[in-house]
Amino acid sequence: QPKREVMLPPTTSRDVWPHRLVFSGKRWYVRCWDGFRNEFRDFALSRIIDVAEKMGRSPKSPKDDVDWVEREVMRIVPNPKLSAAQANVIAREYGMMRMDGQWVWLPEVRRCLVRYVSERYRLIERGGPKAHPIILANKDDLRRWLFPEEGL
């Protein structure tokens, strides 16, 4: 894999080794080893200004990207503020199954993509059931991948 140098505004230049392209439902990201931070990170393609190809092997294999390799189960349920009839409609819309008396959708998602799935489906409730007909029931378990800036 060729090494690439990416220029980010205003003056940040990084050596990165890309291994995946990801579409979040809103924008495209490149998942890569970041030589500046010495960790795997995502960069929004729309924010990359310039790319210069350099030769060289990646210091890390994509197999070392634990947050890409490992998966987490997201427990998505109808918003509890919905009536039973409304919850049934939402459950059908999202192909949920009945489990322990409750509708649930259990997608298995790569750890580094948990935040994007949550944003795509607006799972973090900041309003009523009209704005958030489904919510993430296991938000606390997934906090590390939902809010990586908190450094948990």
mmCIF file of C-alpha atoms in Angstrom:
data_model
loop_
_atom_site.group_PDB
_atom_site.id
_atom_site.type_symbol
_atom_site.label_atom_id
_atom_site.label_comp_id
_atom_site.label_asym_id
_atom_site.label_seq_id
_atom_site.Cartn_x
_atom_site.Cartn_y
_atom_site.Cartn_z
ATOM 1 C CA GLN A 1 0.000 0.000 0.000
ATOM 2 C CA PRO A 2 1.454 3.384 -0.923
ATOM 3 C CA LYS A 3 1.882 5.965 1.792
ATOM 4 C CA ARG A 4 0.020 9.233 1.207
ATOM 5 C CA GLU A 5 0.580 12.693 2.630
ATOM 6 C CA VAL A 6 -2.662 14.541 3.367
ATOM 7 C CA MET A 7 -2.917 18.313 3.862
ATOM 8 C CA LEU A 8 -5.622 19.501 6.279
ATOM 9 C CA PRO A 9 -6.481 23.159 6.941
ATOM 10 C CA PRO A 10 -4.993 25.366 8.106
ATOM 11 C CA THR A 11 -1.455 23.929 8.281
ATOM 12 C CA THR A 12 -1.725 20.316 9.351
ATOM 13 C CA SER A 13 0.157 17.849 7.186
ATOM 14 C CA ARG A 14 -0.027 14.143 7.971
ATOM 15 C CA ASP A 15 1.370 10.913 6.677
ATOM 16 C CA VAL A 16 -1.499 8.453 6.510
ATOM 17 C CA TRP A 17 -1.903 4.915 5.228
ATOM 18 C CA PRO A 18 -5.525 4.372 4.107
ATOM 19 C CA HIS A 19 -7.148 0.971 4.311
ATOM 20 C CA ARG A 20 -10.930 1.569 3.955
ATOM 21 C CA LEU A 21 -13.452 3.997 2.510
ATOM 22 C CA VAL A 22 -16.617 4.464 4.576
ATOM 23 C CA PHE A 23 -19.868 6.199 3.688
ATOM 24 C CA SER A 24 -21.738 7.383 6.795
ATOM 25 C CA GLY A 25 -24.983 8.167 5.010
ATOM 26 C CA LYS A 26 -23.934 11.813 4.980
ATOM 27 C CA ARG A 27 -20.307 11.945 3.863
ATOM 28 C CA TRP A 28 -17.359 9.795 2.840
ATOM 29 C CA TYR A 29 -14.460 9.027 5.190
ATOM 30 C CA VAL A 30 -11.131 7.329 4.730
ATOM 31 C CA ARG A 31 -10.069 5.000 7.556
ATOM 32 C CA CYS A 32 -6.305 4.944 7.919
ATOM 33 C CA TRP A 33 -3.258 4.740 10.121
ATOM 34 C CA ASP A 34 -2.327 8.303 11.090
ATOM 35 C CA GLY A 35 1.432 8.727 11.439
ATOM 36 C CA PHE A 36 0.955 12.036 13.288
ATOM 37 C CA ARG A 37 -1.174 10.608 16.120
ATOM 38 C CA ASN A 38 0.089 7.029 15.805
ATOM 39 C CA GLU A 39 -3.407 5.586 15.763
ATOM 40 C CA PHE A 40 -6.129 4.541 13.352
ATOM 41 C CA ARG A 41 -8.452 7.451 12.550
ATOM 42 C CA ASP A 42 -11.138 8.584 10.145
ATOM 43 C CA PHE A 43 -10.735 11.606 7.905
ATOM 44 C CA ALA A 44 -13.604 13.229 6.000
ATOM 45 C CA LEU A 45 -12.672 13.145 2.320
ATOM 46 C CA SER A 46 -14.292 16.540 1.762
ATOM 47 C CA ARG A 47 -11.801 18.129 4.163
ATOM 48 C CA ILE A 48 -8.669 16.774 2.498
ATOM 49 C CA ILE A 49 -7.157 19.538 0.393
ATOM 50 C CA ASP A 50 -4.146 17.897 -1.205
ATOM 51 C CA VAL A 51 -2.718 14.406 -1.521
ATOM 52 C CA ALA A 52 0.818 13.478 -2.490
ATOM 53 C CA GLU A 53 1.657 9.817 -2.962
ATOM 54 C CA LYS A 54 4.822 8.562 -1.312
ATOM 55 C CA MET A 55 6.253 5.095 -1.369
ATOM 56 C CA GLY A 56 6.572 3.091 1.810
ATOM 57 C CA ARG A 57 4.878 0.391 3.811
ATOM 58 C CA SER A 58 2.342 1.169 6.484
ATOM 59 C CA PRO A 59 3.714 0.893 10.020
ATOM 60 C CA LYS A 60 0.482 -0.915 10.947
ATOM 61 C CA SER A 61 -1.534 -3.554 9.162
ATOM 62 C CA PRO A 62 -5.296 -3.012 8.714
ATOM 63 C CA LYS A 63 -5.637 -6.179 10.823
ATOM 64 C CA ASP A 64 -4.239 -4.134 13.740
ATOM 65 C CA ASP A 65 -7.165 -1.714 13.537
ATOM 66 C CA VAL A 66 -9.105 -3.244 16.433
ATOM 67 C CA ASP A 67 -11.978 -0.773 16.124
ATOM 68 C CA TRP A 68 -12.438 -1.845 12.499
ATOM 69 C CA VAL A 69 -12.075 -5.575 13.174
ATOM 70 C CA GLU A 70 -14.138 -5.805 16.388
ATOM 71 C CA ARG A 71 -17.908 -5.300 16.366
ATOM 72 C CA GLU A 72 -20.490 -4.151 18.876
ATOM 73 C CA VAL A 73 -24.204 -4.864 19.010
ATOM 74 C CA MET A 74 -26.343 -1.744 18.935
ATOM 75 C CA ARG A 75 -29.661 -2.237 20.757
ATOM 76 C CA ILE A 76 -32.120 -0.041 18.871
ATOM 77 C CA VAL A 77 -35.720 0.196 20.101
ATOM 78 C CA PRO A 78 -38.788 2.310 19.375
ATOM 79 C CA ASN A 79 -38.812 5.503 21.407
ATOM 80 C CA PRO A 80 -40.550 4.628 24.716
ATOM 81 C CA LYS A 81 -42.571 7.855 24.433
ATOM 82 C CA LEU A 82 -44.474 6.355 21.473
ATOM 83 C CA SER A 83 -47.838 4.681 21.969
ATOM 84 C CA ALA A 84 -47.955 0.886 21.515
ATOM 85 C CA ALA A 85 -49.618 1.327 18.110
ATOM 86 C CA GLN A 86 -46.948 3.822 17.004
ATOM 87 C CA ALA A 87 -44.177 1.535 18.268
ATOM 88 C CA ASN A 88 -45.636 -1.334 16.212
ATOM 89 C CA VAL A 89 -45.519 0.797 13.055
ATOM 90 C CA ILE A 90 -41.926 1.853 13.741
ATOM 91 C CA ALA A 91 -40.937 -1.766 14.499
ATOM 92 C CA ARG A 92 -42.289 -2.899 11.125
ATOM 93 C CA GLU A 93 -40.577 -0.019 9.349
ATOM 94 C CA TYR A 94 -37.154 -1.002 10.747
ATOM 95 C CA GLY A 95 -37.668 -4.779 10.608
ATOM 96 C CA MET A 96 -37.440 -5.179 14.372
ATOM 97 C CA MET A 97 -38.061 -8.442 16.188
ATOM 98 C CA ARG A 98 -39.888 -9.034 19.426
ATOM 99 C CA MET A 99 -37.550 -9.884 22.301
ATOM 100 C CA ASP A 100 -38.492 -10.064 25.987
ATOM 101 C CA GLY A 101 -41.770 -8.290 25.235
ATOM 102 C CA GLN A 102 -40.105 -5.383 23.433
ATOM 103 C CA TRP A 103 -39.398 -4.538 19.805
ATOM 104 C CA VAL A 104 -35.665 -4.482 19.096
ATOM 105 C CA TRP A 105 -33.228 -4.172 16.212
ATOM 106 C CA LEU A 106 -29.742 -5.549 16.953
ATOM 107 C CA PRO A 107 -27.318 -4.587 14.176
ATOM 108 C CA GLU A 108 -23.735 -5.746 14.701
ATOM 109 C CA VAL A 109 -21.544 -2.782 13.765
ATOM 110 C CA ARG A 110 -17.800 -2.213 13.522
ATOM 111 C CA ARG A 111 -16.748 -0.248 16.600
ATOM 112 C CA CYS A 112 -15.424 2.707 14.621
ATOM 113 C CA LEU A 113 -18.761 2.952 12.769
ATOM 114 C CA VAL A 114 -21.051 3.012 15.829
ATOM 115 C CA ARG A 115 -21.012 6.822 15.865
ATOM 116 C CA TYR A 116 -21.886 7.061 12.172
ATOM 117 C CA VAL A 117 -24.792 4.610 12.459
ATOM 118 C CA SER A 118 -26.035 6.521 15.498
ATOM 119 C CA GLU A 119 -25.874 9.831 13.604
ATOM 120 C CA ARG A 120 -27.439 8.351 10.457
ATOM 121 C CA TYR A 121 -30.500 7.101 12.330
ATOM 122 C CA ARG A 122 -30.554 9.974 14.878
ATOM 123 C CA LEU A 123 -30.425 7.524 17.781
ATOM 124 C CA ILE A 124 -29.270 9.907 20.501
ATOM 125 C CA GLU A 125 -32.488 11.483 21.697
ATOM 126 C CA ARG A 126 -32.471 15.265 21.880
ATOM 127 C CA GLY A 127 -36.161 15.798 21.312
ATOM 128 C CA GLY A 128 -39.470 14.023 21.183
ATOM 129 C CA PRO A 129 -40.495 10.792 19.482
ATOM 130 C CA LYS A 130 -41.434 12.607 16.281
ATOM 131 C CA ALA A 131 -37.793 13.619 15.788
ATOM 132 C CA HIS A 132 -36.423 10.364 17.217
ATOM 133 C CA PRO A 133 -38.802 7.463 16.599
ATOM 134 C CA ILE A 134 -36.016 4.995 17.439
ATOM 135 C CA ILE A 135 -33.375 5.312 20.132
ATOM 136 C CA LEU A 136 -30.200 3.569 21.208
ATOM 137 C CA ALA A 137 -31.033 1.590 24.349
ATOM 138 C CA ASN A 138 -27.419 0.613 25.150
ATOM 139 C CA LYS A 139 -25.876 4.068 24.731
ATOM 140 C CA ASP A 140 -23.868 3.777 27.966
ATOM 141 C CA ASP A 141 -22.249 0.516 26.797
ATOM 142 C CA LEU A 142 -21.222 2.161 23.512
ATOM 143 C CA ARG A 143 -20.161 5.544 24.906
ATOM 144 C CA ARG A 144 -16.490 5.005 24.024
ATOM 145 C CA TRP A 145 -17.329 4.756 20.297
ATOM 146 C CA LEU A 146 -20.183 7.263 20.320
ATOM 147 C CA PHE A 147 -18.205 10.033 21.972
ATOM 148 C CA PRO A 148 -14.501 9.305 21.294
ATOM 149 C CA GLU A 149 -13.564 12.927 22.073
ATOM 150 C CA GLU A 150 -14.400 12.233 25.728
ATOM 151 C CA GLY A 151 -11.399 9.882 25.827
ATOM 152 C CA LEU A 152 -13.228 7.112 27.674
#
